Amino acid sequence: MAVSAPTQQLATGRAGSPDAPDDVLADVVVVGAGFAGLYALYRFRQLGLSVVGVEDAPDVGGTWYWNRYPGARCDVPSLFYSYSFSPELRAEWHWSEKYAAQAEILDYARYAADRFGLRPHIRFSTRVTDAAFDEATDRWTVRTDTGETIRATYCIMATGCLSVPNEVALPGLEDFAGPTYHTARWPHEPVYFRGLRVGVVGTGSSAIQLIPVVAEDAAQLTVFQRTPNFSVPARNGPLDQADEDRFVRTFDVYLAGLESPDFGRVGTAAFDAPVPPVDVQRARYERLWEQGGGAILLAYPNLLTEPAVNDVAAEFVRDRIRSIVTDPVTAEALCPTGYPIGVKRICVDSGYYATFNRPNVALVDLQRDPIESVLADGVRTASGTVGLDALILATGFDAMTGALARIDFRARNGVTLREAWAEGPRTYLGVAMAGFPNLFVITGPGSPSVIGNVIHNGEHHVDWIAGCIAHGRNRGASRIEADARAEAAWMDHVAEAAGRTLFPKANSWYLGANIEGKPRVFMPYVGQGYRYQCAAIAADGYRGFRFD
Ligand code: NAP
């Protein structure tokens, strides 16, 4: 296989090629410049490949570029929510808080992009519209909305799991006279709510972070809740050198643990675990609640598989809600029931439940009092009208497949990815698709992706794909494709792993249940030892891939 020069030396329209003079040629095109895309650029360039990055936003950062609503911050401790690949970067960067705010996380992405010299290789403010695999040259022809054509042997999709906003069609929304904001596309200029009557639709992680902050400014804040969520206190605070030192001492052990065959939040070991007495469980949840953060879900290995454990944890959190929220009707409406704790992504908050004790905050329970219509100056529900000056939609994302499905990918036989995934996404290991040679997805459906640390999961995929590409190049192959049987077996395994847990028991975005018409397929891989399996497959000559 011909290897072109590093990106900055790229020739365009090379003699003898069918390419147009303005076509951009590269070994690899990386779509997306969030954490995964930036690392992919770095890693593939290290392999000596020419790499072109394409990013919709005018800057790096991915979801952290767009999600800048008030209160936006990470729900994973910042020391963990950081790249692991560079000890130098780890030593240089100091997080100010246990759970960093959006601006600091974006600064970190910018710092990493500059530190590793990645910006010159990225086309910003550019969106990929379609991509077709050219059988004659074994290359992807990638077209963008700026009119450019990029021809690259490998196409790496680093478009993120939570990047395409779920734009809900509330009846009458277009008639609303005030400003409407979506948390996932927040304006870059300051937004002021002081003295205004503000409505928030949604009570997921984004809303739960935003509501306490907006409530401090708004004259009146009305929260429209369709499904209550479980939320635990972050207990955020400043980080100091001692915290960092403690973290550094255990980080390598953590990294090594990721490779273990036993690693996985909901491993098969969970099924043999005992069910501890209720008082023992509650005492543990109490400690973890005081400690803060999502670690409560790690209290017992069978918390996400065994209803007798999960029910106690869920009731514990409901009791905390009842003890915080003074109005019993509001407290009960905020208590999630009917689905297990942890099977929708748990929220991590700073004062969420207590916000409902403020005199300027009201909850509308849409299960009892549904929205009938948005009006010019408010929202009409079954029971009356709520006057509003501004409306915030915290309605989430078309998760995991949204960004991939909106690109018109055409495979060898002309089938688009959208068509191939009509009944739900199908991948081998969450990284590759049969029928789509040389196309790789980072943290794709069928991989742990959003379960666990998405930055580390992204790094793992980039490294693994880099190994796979290097393997192909060493064999002189110009085409790498997942085998349809390997893909089918993997999808069966992904479904079987999910089926052994409580995850499918909630209408979550993990299942695509938040998007009307989206097939209900549990998308993340929640089995055990994912990295171990990937390593074994690589050691076995990338079993399940064809190298032609
Ligand atoms: P989300 O969890 O999907 O929440 C969306 C909310 O909007 C839900 O309460 C949903 O109700 C509601 N909703 C959707 N359509 C609606 C409609 N037509 N009418 C009324 N309500 C509607 O989205 P998110 O809060 O943006 O969070 C998504 C994920 O992003 C999180 O789970 C997390 O993984 C990630 N995230 C992370 C952070 C962080 O790191 N701190 C922050 C924000 C987000 P239903 O539940 O009934 O569908």
Coordinates of C-alpha atoms and ligand atoms in Angstrom, one line a residue:
M1 CA 0.0 0.0 0.0
A2 CA 1.3 3.5 -0.9
V3 CA 1.8 5.7 2.1
S4 CA 1.6 9.3 1.5
A5 CA 3.7 11.9 3.3
P6 CA 2.7 13.6 6.6
T7 CA -0.2 15.9 6.2
Q8 CA 1.6 19.2 5.9
Q9 CA 3.5 17.8 2.9
L10 CA 0.5 16.4 1.2
A11 CA 0.5 16.5 -2.6
T12 CA -2.9 17.2 -4.0
G13 CA -4.1 15.8 -7.4
R14 CA -1.1 13.5 -7.8
A15 CA -0.1 12.5 -11.3
G16 CA -1.6 9.3 -12.4
S17 CA -4.4 9.4 -9.8
P18 CA -8.1 9.9 -10.7
D19 CA -8.3 12.7 -8.2
A20 CA -9.3 16.2 -9.0
P21 CA -6.6 18.8 -8.6
D22 CA -8.2 20.2 -5.4
D23 CA -8.8 16.9 -3.7
V24 CA -7.1 16.4 -0.4
L25 CA -5.2 13.1 -0.1
A26 CA -4.3 11.4 3.1
D27 CA -3.9 8.0 4.6
V28 CA -6.4 8.8 7.3
V29 CA -9.3 11.2 7.8
V30 CA -10.4 11.6 11.4
V31 CA -13.9 13.1 11.8
G32 CA -14.3 14.9 15.1
A33 CA -11.9 16.9 17.2
G34 CA -13.1 16.0 20.7
F35 CA -10.9 14.0 23.0
A36 CA -11.0 10.8 20.9
G37 CA -10.4 12.6 17.6
L38 CA -7.5 14.6 19.0
Y39 CA -5.8 11.5 20.3
A40 CA -6.5 9.7 17.0
L41 CA -4.7 12.6 15.1
Y42 CA -1.8 12.3 17.4
R43 CA -1.6 8.5 17.4
F44 CA -2.0 8.0 13.6
R45 CA 0.6 10.7 12.9
Q46 CA 2.9 8.9 15.2
L47 CA 2.5 5.8 13.0
G48 CA 3.9 7.9 10.2
L49 CA 0.5 8.3 8.4
S50 CA -0.7 11.4 6.8
V51 CA -3.9 12.5 8.7
V52 CA -6.5 15.1 8.0
G53 CA -9.0 16.1 10.8
V54 CA -12.4 17.5 10.1
E55 CA -14.4 19.2 12.8
D56 CA -17.8 20.8 12.7
A57 CA -17.1 23.4 15.4
P58 CA -14.6 26.2 15.0
D59 CA -12.5 24.8 17.8
V60 CA -11.5 21.5 19.4
G61 CA -13.3 20.0 22.4
G62 CA -16.2 18.2 20.9
T63 CA -19.2 18.0 23.2
W64 CA -17.3 20.3 25.6
Y65 CA -17.2 23.0 23.0
W66 CA -21.0 22.9 22.6
N67 CA -22.4 22.0 26.0
R68 CA -21.7 25.3 27.8
Y69 CA -24.9 25.7 29.7
P70 CA -24.8 27.2 33.2
G71 CA -23.5 24.6 35.7
A72 CA -22.1 22.3 33.0
R73 CA -19.3 20.2 34.5
C74 CA -18.0 16.7 34.4
D75 CA -19.7 13.9 36.4
V76 CA -16.5 11.8 36.5
P77 CA -13.7 13.1 38.7
S78 CA -11.5 15.3 36.6
L79 CA -8.3 13.4 37.5
F80 CA -9.8 10.4 35.8
Y81 CA -11.5 12.4 33.1
S82 CA -8.1 13.1 31.5
Y83 CA -5.9 11.5 28.9
S84 CA -3.9 8.6 30.2
F85 CA -1.5 8.3 27.2
S86 CA 0.9 11.0 28.1
P87 CA 2.6 11.0 31.5
E88 CA 4.0 14.5 30.6
L89 CA 0.6 15.9 30.0
R90 CA -0.6 14.4 33.2
A91 CA 2.2 16.0 35.1
E92 CA 1.7 19.4 33.5
W93 CA -2.0 19.8 33.9
H94 CA -3.6 20.6 37.3
W95 CA -7.4 20.5 37.7
S96 CA -8.8 23.1 40.0
E97 CA -11.8 21.1 41.2
K98 CA -12.8 17.5 41.8
Y99 CA -15.4 17.8 39.1
A100 CA -14.1 20.4 36.6
A101 CA -16.5 22.9 35.0
Q102 CA -17.0 22.9 31.2
A103 CA -14.7 25.9 30.6
E104 CA -11.7 24.2 32.3
I105 CA -12.4 20.9 30.4
L106 CA -12.4 22.8 27.1
D107 CA -9.2 24.6 28.1
Y108 CA -7.7 21.1 28.7
A109 CA -8.7 19.9 25.2
R110 CA -7.2 23.1 23.8
Y111 CA -4.0 22.7 25.7
A112 CA -3.6 19.1 24.6
A113 CA -4.3 20.1 20.9
D114 CA -1.6 22.8 21.1
R115 CA 0.9 20.8 23.1
F116 CA 0.8 18.0 20.5
G117 CA 0.7 20.4 17.6
L118 CA -2.6 19.1 16.3
R119 CA -4.5 22.2 15.2
P120 CA -2.8 22.6 11.8
H121 CA -4.1 19.2 10.8
I122 CA -7.7 20.0 11.5
R123 CA -10.2 21.6 9.1
F124 CA -12.5 23.5 11.5
S125 CA -16.0 24.7 10.9
T126 CA -16.3 21.8 8.4
R127 CA -18.9 19.1 8.4
V128 CA -18.7 15.8 6.6
T129 CA -21.8 15.3 4.5
D130 CA -21.1 12.0 2.8
A131 CA -18.5 9.4 2.3
A132 CA -18.3 6.6 -0.3
F133 CA -15.8 3.7 -0.5
D134 CA -14.1 3.6 -3.9
E135 CA -13.5 -0.1 -4.8
A136 CA -10.9 0.8 -7.4
T137 CA -8.6 2.6 -5.1
D138 CA -9.6 1.1 -1.7
R139 CA -10.1 4.7 -0.4
W140 CA -12.9 6.7 1.1
T141 CA -14.0 9.7 -0.7
V142 CA -15.2 12.1 2.0
R143 CA -17.1 15.2 1.1
T144 CA -17.6 18.2 3.3
D145 CA -20.1 21.1 3.5
T146 CA -17.3 23.5 2.5
G147 CA -17.1 21.7 -0.9
E148 CA -13.9 19.9 -0.2
T149 CA -13.2 16.3 -1.2
I150 CA -10.9 14.3 1.0
R151 CA -9.6 10.9 -0.3
A152 CA -8.2 8.7 2.5
T153 CA -7.5 5.1 2.9
Y154 CA -9.0 5.0 6.4
C155 CA -11.9 6.9 7.7
I156 CA -12.0 7.2 11.5
M157 CA -15.2 8.4 13.1
A158 CA -14.6 10.2 16.3
T159 CA -17.9 12.0 16.3
G160 CA -18.8 11.1 19.9
C161 CA -21.7 9.3 21.6
L162 CA -23.4 12.5 22.8
S163 CA -23.0 15.1 20.1
V164 CA -26.3 15.4 18.1
P165 CA -28.9 17.3 20.2
N166 CA -32.4 15.7 20.5
E167 CA -34.5 18.5 19.1
V168 CA -37.9 17.8 20.4
A169 CA -41.0 18.8 18.5
L170 CA -43.1 20.3 21.3
P171 CA -46.5 21.4 19.9
G172 CA -46.4 25.1 19.3
L173 CA -42.7 25.6 20.0
E174 CA -42.3 27.7 16.9
D175 CA -44.8 30.2 18.4
F176 CA -42.8 30.9 21.5
A177 CA -41.9 34.6 21.5
G178 CA -39.0 34.5 23.9
P179 CA -35.6 32.9 23.4
T180 CA -35.3 29.1 23.3
Y181 CA -32.0 27.4 24.2
H182 CA -30.9 23.8 23.9
T183 CA -28.3 22.7 26.5
A184 CA -26.3 21.0 23.9
R185 CA -26.1 24.1 21.6
W186 CA -25.7 26.8 24.2
P187 CA -24.8 30.3 22.9
H188 CA -21.2 31.5 23.3
E189 CA -22.2 34.9 24.4
P190 CA -23.5 35.3 28.0
V191 CA -27.1 34.5 28.6
Y192 CA -28.9 36.3 31.5
F193 CA -31.9 35.0 33.3
R194 CA -32.1 37.6 36.0
G195 CA -35.7 38.6 36.7
L196 CA -37.1 36.3 34.0
R197 CA -39.6 33.5 34.1
V198 CA -37.7 30.5 32.8
G199 CA -39.0 27.0 31.8
V200 CA -36.7 23.9 31.6
V201 CA -37.9 20.9 29.8
G202 CA -36.1 17.7 30.9
T203 CA -34.6 16.3 34.0
G204 CA -31.5 14.4 32.8
S205 CA -27.9 15.2 33.7
S206 CA -27.8 18.4 31.8
A207 CA -31.0 19.8 33.4
I208 CA -29.9 18.6 36.9
Q209 CA -26.7 20.6 36.6
L210 CA -28.3 23.6 35.1
I211 CA -31.4 24.0 37.3
P212 CA -29.7 24.9 40.6
V213 CA -27.6 27.6 38.8
V214 CA -30.5 29.2 36.8
A215 CA -32.7 29.1 39.9
E216 CA -30.4 31.6 41.6
D217 CA -31.0 34.2 38.8
A218 CA -34.5 33.5 37.5
A219 CA -37.5 35.3 39.0
Q220 CA -39.4 32.1 38.5
L221 CA -38.1 28.7 37.3
T222 CA -40.5 26.0 36.2
V223 CA -39.2 22.5 35.6
F224 CA -41.2 20.3 33.2
Q225 CA -40.4 16.7 34.2
R226 CA -41.4 13.7 32.1
T227 CA -39.4 11.1 34.0
P228 CA -37.6 11.7 37.3
N229 CA -34.0 10.6 37.4
F230 CA -31.8 9.3 40.2
S231 CA -29.2 11.9 41.2
V232 CA -26.5 11.7 43.8
P233 CA -24.6 14.6 45.3
A234 CA -21.2 15.4 43.7
R235 CA -19.7 17.0 46.9
N236 CA -17.5 19.0 44.5
G237 CA -14.6 20.9 45.9
P238 CA -11.1 22.2 45.2
L239 CA -8.3 19.8 44.4
D240 CA -4.9 20.1 45.9
Q241 CA -1.5 18.6 45.5
A242 CA -2.3 15.9 48.1
D243 CA -5.3 14.8 46.0
E244 CA -3.1 14.6 42.9
D245 CA -0.4 12.7 44.7
R246 CA -3.0 10.1 46.0
F247 CA -4.4 9.8 42.5
V248 CA -0.9 9.3 40.9
R249 CA -0.1 6.5 43.4
T250 CA -3.1 4.4 42.3
F251 CA -3.5 5.4 38.6
D252 CA -1.2 2.7 37.2
V253 CA -3.0 0.0 39.1
Y254 CA -6.2 1.3 37.7
L255 CA -4.8 1.3 34.2
A256 CA -3.5 -2.2 34.6
G257 CA -6.9 -3.3 35.9
L258 CA -8.6 -2.2 32.7
E259 CA -6.8 -5.0 30.9
S260 CA -8.0 -7.7 33.2
P261 CA -10.4 -10.4 32.0
D262 CA -12.5 -9.6 35.1
F263 CA -12.8 -5.9 34.4
G264 CA -16.3 -4.6 33.8
R265 CA -18.9 -3.0 35.8
V266 CA -21.4 -5.8 35.3
G267 CA -19.3 -8.9 34.9
T268 CA -20.5 -12.4 35.1
A269 CA -18.9 -12.6 38.6
A270 CA -21.8 -10.4 39.7
F271 CA -24.2 -13.2 39.4
D272 CA -22.6 -15.2 42.1
A273 CA -22.3 -12.3 44.5
P274 CA -24.4 -12.6 47.7
V275 CA -27.2 -10.2 48.6
P276 CA -26.2 -8.4 51.7
P277 CA -28.7 -7.7 54.5
V278 CA -30.7 -4.5 53.9
D279 CA -29.2 -2.6 56.9
V280 CA -25.7 -3.5 55.7
Q281 CA -26.5 -2.2 52.2
R282 CA -28.1 1.0 53.5
A283 CA -25.2 1.8 55.8
R284 CA -22.9 1.5 52.8
Y285 CA -25.0 3.7 50.6
E286 CA -25.1 6.2 53.4
R287 CA -21.3 6.4 53.4
L288 CA -21.1 6.6 49.7
W289 CA -23.8 9.3 49.6
E290 CA -21.8 11.4 52.0
Q291 CA -18.6 10.8 50.0
G292 CA -20.4 11.9 46.8
G293 CA -20.3 11.0 43.2
G294 CA -21.5 8.0 41.2
A295 CA -19.5 5.5 43.1
I296 CA -22.7 4.4 44.8
L297 CA -23.3 2.2 41.8
L298 CA -20.1 0.3 42.5
A299 CA -21.1 -0.5 46.1
Y300 CA -21.9 -4.1 45.1
P301 CA -20.9 -6.1 42.1
N302 CA -24.5 -7.2 41.6
L303 CA -26.2 -3.8 42.0
L304 CA -27.0 -3.7 38.3
T305 CA -27.9 -7.4 38.0
E306 CA -29.8 -8.3 41.1
P307 CA -33.1 -6.6 41.8
A308 CA -32.9 -7.4 45.6
V309 CA -29.8 -5.2 45.8
N310 CA -30.9 -2.6 43.3
D311 CA -34.2 -2.1 45.0
V312 CA -32.5 -1.2 48.3
A313 CA -30.2 1.3 46.6
A314 CA -33.1 2.9 44.7
E315 CA -35.2 3.2 47.9
F316 CA -32.3 4.6 49.7
V317 CA -32.0 7.4 47.2
R318 CA -35.8 8.0 47.2
D319 CA -35.6 8.3 51.0
R320 CA -32.8 11.0 50.6
I321 CA -35.0 12.9 48.1
R322 CA -37.9 12.8 50.6
S323 CA -35.7 14.0 53.4
I324 CA -34.3 16.9 51.3
V325 CA -37.4 18.2 49.5
T326 CA -39.8 19.8 52.0
D327 CA -43.0 19.7 50.0
P328 CA -44.1 16.0 50.1
V329 CA -46.0 16.2 46.8
T330 CA -43.0 17.6 45.0
A331 CA -40.7 15.1 46.8
E332 CA -42.8 12.2 45.6
A333 CA -43.0 13.5 42.0
L334 CA -39.1 13.8 42.0
C335 CA -38.8 10.1 43.2
P336 CA -37.9 7.8 40.3
T337 CA -40.0 4.7 40.3
G338 CA -40.7 1.9 37.8
Y339 CA -37.1 1.4 36.7
P340 CA -33.9 0.3 38.5
I341 CA -31.3 2.8 39.7
G342 CA -28.2 3.1 37.5
V343 CA -29.7 1.7 34.3
K344 CA -30.3 5.2 33.1
R345 CA -27.0 7.1 33.5
I346 CA -27.0 8.3 37.1
C347 CA -26.9 12.1 37.5
V348 CA -24.4 13.8 39.8
D349 CA -25.6 17.1 41.1
S350 CA -24.8 20.1 43.3
G351 CA -27.9 21.0 45.2
Y352 CA -30.5 19.7 42.7
Y353 CA -33.1 18.4 45.1
A354 CA -32.8 21.3 47.5
T355 CA -33.4 23.7 44.7
F356 CA -37.1 22.6 44.8
N357 CA -37.3 24.1 48.3
R358 CA -36.8 27.6 46.8
P359 CA -39.9 29.8 46.6
N360 CA -39.1 30.7 43.0
V361 CA -38.9 27.0 41.7
A362 CA -41.9 24.8 40.7
L363 CA -42.1 21.3 39.3
V364 CA -44.6 20.3 36.7
D365 CA -45.0 16.5 36.6
L366 CA -45.8 15.9 32.9
Q367 CA -47.0 12.3 33.7
R368 CA -49.9 13.9 35.5
D369 CA -50.1 17.2 33.7
P370 CA -48.8 16.9 30.2
I371 CA -47.8 19.8 27.9
E372 CA -50.6 20.6 25.5
S373 CA -49.0 23.4 23.7
V374 CA -46.2 26.0 23.8
L375 CA -47.7 29.5 23.5
A376 CA -46.1 32.8 22.6
D377 CA -45.7 33.6 26.3
G378 CA -45.7 30.3 28.1
V379 CA -46.6 26.7 28.2
R380 CA -50.1 25.3 28.5
T381 CA -50.5 22.1 30.3
A382 CA -53.6 20.0 31.0
S383 CA -54.1 21.9 34.3
G384 CA -53.4 25.5 33.2
T385 CA -50.8 27.9 31.7
V386 CA -47.3 28.7 33.0
G387 CA -46.1 32.1 31.9
L388 CA -42.5 32.1 30.5
D389 CA -40.0 34.6 29.1
A390 CA -37.4 32.0 28.2
L391 CA -37.4 28.3 27.5
I392 CA -34.5 25.8 28.0
L393 CA -34.7 22.4 26.3
A394 CA -32.5 20.0 28.2
T395 CA -33.8 17.1 26.1
G396 CA -30.5 15.3 25.5
F397 CA -29.0 13.6 22.5
D398 CA -29.6 11.2 19.6
A399 CA -27.0 9.2 21.4
M400 CA -24.4 6.8 20.0
T401 CA -25.6 6.6 16.5
G402 CA -26.9 10.1 15.8
A403 CA -23.7 11.6 14.4
L404 CA -22.9 8.5 12.3
A405 CA -26.4 8.2 10.9
R406 CA -26.5 11.8 9.6
I407 CA -23.5 11.2 7.3
D408 CA -24.4 9.5 4.1
F409 CA -21.9 6.6 4.2
R410 CA -22.0 4.3 1.2
A411 CA -20.4 0.9 1.4
R412 CA -18.9 -1.3 -1.2
N413 CA -22.3 -2.5 -2.5
G414 CA -23.9 1.0 -2.3
V415 CA -25.8 0.3 0.9
T416 CA -25.7 3.3 3.3
L417 CA -24.9 2.9 7.0
R418 CA -28.4 4.2 7.8
E419 CA -29.9 1.4 5.8
A420 CA -27.5 -1.2 7.3
W421 CA -28.5 0.0 10.8
A422 CA -32.2 0.3 10.1
E423 CA -33.0 -2.2 12.8
G424 CA -30.3 -1.0 15.1
P425 CA -26.5 -0.5 15.0
R426 CA -24.4 -3.5 14.1
T427 CA -20.7 -3.5 14.7
Y428 CA -17.8 -5.9 15.4
L429 CA -16.4 -4.9 18.8
G430 CA -18.0 -1.5 18.4
V431 CA -15.2 -0.4 16.1
A432 CA -15.9 -1.7 12.6
M433 CA -18.8 -2.7 10.4
A434 CA -19.1 -5.6 7.8
G435 CA -19.6 -4.1 4.4
F436 CA -17.8 -0.9 5.3
P437 CA -14.0 -1.6 4.7
N438 CA -11.5 0.8 6.3
L439 CA -14.1 2.6 8.3
F440 CA -13.6 2.6 12.0
V441 CA -15.7 4.1 14.8
I442 CA -14.3 5.2 18.1
T443 CA -16.4 4.3 21.1
G444 CA -19.1 3.0 18.7
P445 CA -22.2 1.1 19.7
G446 CA -21.3 -2.4 20.7
S447 CA -18.3 -1.2 22.8
P448 CA -18.3 -0.1 26.5
S449 CA -18.1 3.6 25.2
V450 CA -20.2 5.6 27.6
I451 CA -20.1 2.9 30.3
G452 CA -17.0 3.8 32.2
N453 CA -14.5 6.5 31.3
V454 CA -15.2 7.6 27.8
I455 CA -11.8 9.3 27.4
H456 CA -9.9 6.2 28.3
N457 CA -12.3 4.0 26.3
G458 CA -11.6 6.3 23.3
E459 CA -7.8 6.0 23.8
H460 CA -8.1 2.3 23.9
H461 CA -10.0 2.2 20.6
V462 CA -7.6 4.5 18.9
D463 CA -4.7 2.4 20.0
W464 CA -6.4 -0.8 19.0
I465 CA -7.4 0.6 15.6
A466 CA -3.8 1.9 15.1
G467 CA -2.6 -1.7 15.8
C468 CA -5.1 -3.1 13.3
I469 CA -4.1 -0.7 10.6
A470 CA -0.4 -1.3 11.2
H471 CA -1.1 -5.1 11.0
G472 CA -2.8 -4.6 7.7
R473 CA 0.0 -2.4 6.3
N474 CA 2.6 -5.0 7.4
R475 CA 0.7 -7.6 5.4
G476 CA 0.5 -5.2 2.4
A477 CA -3.3 -5.1 2.7
S478 CA -5.1 -2.0 1.5
R479 CA -8.5 -3.1 2.7
I480 CA -9.5 -4.1 6.2
E481 CA -13.0 -5.3 6.8
A482 CA -15.0 -6.9 9.6
D483 CA -16.4 -10.3 8.8
A484 CA -20.2 -10.5 8.8
R485 CA -20.2 -13.6 10.9
A486 CA -17.8 -12.1 13.5
E487 CA -20.1 -9.0 13.6
A488 CA -23.2 -11.1 14.0
A489 CA -21.6 -13.2 16.8
W490 CA -20.4 -10.0 18.5
M491 CA -23.9 -8.4 18.4
D492 CA -25.4 -11.5 19.9
H493 CA -22.8 -11.3 22.6
V494 CA -23.6 -7.6 23.3
A495 CA -27.3 -8.4 23.5
E496 CA -26.7 -11.4 25.7
A497 CA -24.5 -9.4 28.1
A498 CA -27.1 -6.6 28.4
G499 CA -29.8 -9.2 28.8
R500 CA -28.1 -10.5 31.9
T501 CA -28.4 -7.1 33.6
L502 CA -31.1 -4.7 34.6
F503 CA -30.0 -2.2 31.9
P504 CA -32.8 -3.0 29.4
K505 CA -35.4 -2.3 32.1
A506 CA -35.5 1.5 31.6
N507 CA -36.4 3.7 28.6
S508 CA -32.9 5.1 28.4
W509 CA -30.8 6.7 25.6
Y510 CA -28.6 3.6 25.9
L511 CA -31.5 1.8 24.3
G512 CA -32.4 4.6 21.9
A513 CA -35.7 4.9 23.7
N514 CA -35.5 8.7 23.9
I515 CA -35.8 9.2 20.2
E516 CA -39.1 8.5 18.5
G517 CA -38.9 5.8 15.9
K518 CA -35.3 4.7 16.9
P519 CA -35.0 0.9 17.1
R520 CA -34.7 -0.3 20.6
V521 CA -31.3 -1.9 20.8
F522 CA -29.1 -1.8 23.9
M523 CA -26.1 -0.1 22.4
P524 CA -23.2 -0.1 24.9
Y525 CA -21.3 -3.3 25.7
V526 CA -21.8 -4.2 29.4
G527 CA -20.0 -7.5 29.4
Q528 CA -16.7 -8.3 31.2
G529 CA -13.1 -7.9 30.1
Y530 CA -13.7 -6.0 26.9
R531 CA -10.1 -4.9 26.6
Y532 CA -8.9 -8.4 27.3
Q533 CA -11.1 -9.7 24.5
C534 CA -9.8 -7.1 22.1
A535 CA -6.2 -7.9 23.0
A536 CA -6.8 -11.6 22.5
I537 CA -8.4 -10.9 19.1
A538 CA -5.4 -8.7 18.1
A539 CA -3.0 -11.4 19.3
D540 CA -4.9 -13.9 17.1
G541 CA -4.1 -11.8 14.0
Y542 CA -7.2 -9.6 14.4
R543 CA -9.5 -12.5 14.3
G544 CA -12.8 -11.6 12.6
F545 CA -11.2 -9.1 10.1
R546 CA -10.3 -9.7 6.5
F547 CA -7.1 -8.1 5.2
D548 CA -7.1 -7.9 1.4
Ligands
NAP1 P1 -31.0 13.0 28.9 O1 -30.4 12.3 30.0 O2 -31.5 12.2 27.7 O3 -32.2 13.8 29.5 C1 -33.2 14.4 28.6 C2 -34.4 14.8 29.4 O4 -35.3 15.5 28.5 C3 -35.1 13.7 30.0 O5 -35.5 14.0 31.3 C4 -36.2 13.4 29.1 O6 -37.3 12.7 29.6 C5 -36.6 14.8 28.7 N1 -37.3 14.9 27.4 C6 -36.9 14.5 26.2 N2 -37.8 14.7 25.3 C7 -38.9 15.2 26.0 C8 -40.1 15.7 25.6 N3 -40.6 15.6 24.3 N4 -41.0 16.2 26.5 C9 -40.5 16.3 27.8 N5 -39.4 15.9 28.2 C10 -38.5 15.4 27.3 O7 -30.1 14.1 28.3 P2 -29.0 15.0 29.1 O8 -29.4 15.5 30.4 O9 -28.4 16.0 28.1 O10 -27.9 13.9 29.4 C11 -27.5 12.9 28.4 C12 -26.2 12.3 28.8 O11 -25.1 13.2 28.6 C13 -26.1 12.0 30.3 O12 -26.8 10.8 30.6 C14 -24.6 11.9 30.5 O13 -24.1 10.7 30.1 C15 -24.2 13.0 29.5 N6 -24.0 14.2 30.3 C16 -22.9 14.3 31.1 C17 -22.7 15.4 31.9 C18 -21.6 15.4 32.8 O14 -20.6 14.8 32.6 N7 -21.8 16.0 33.8 C19 -23.6 16.4 31.8 C20 -24.6 16.4 30.9 C21 -24.8 15.3 30.2 P3 -37.4 11.1 29.6 O15 -36.4 10.6 30.6 O16 -38.8 10.8 29.9 O17 -37.0 10.7 28.2

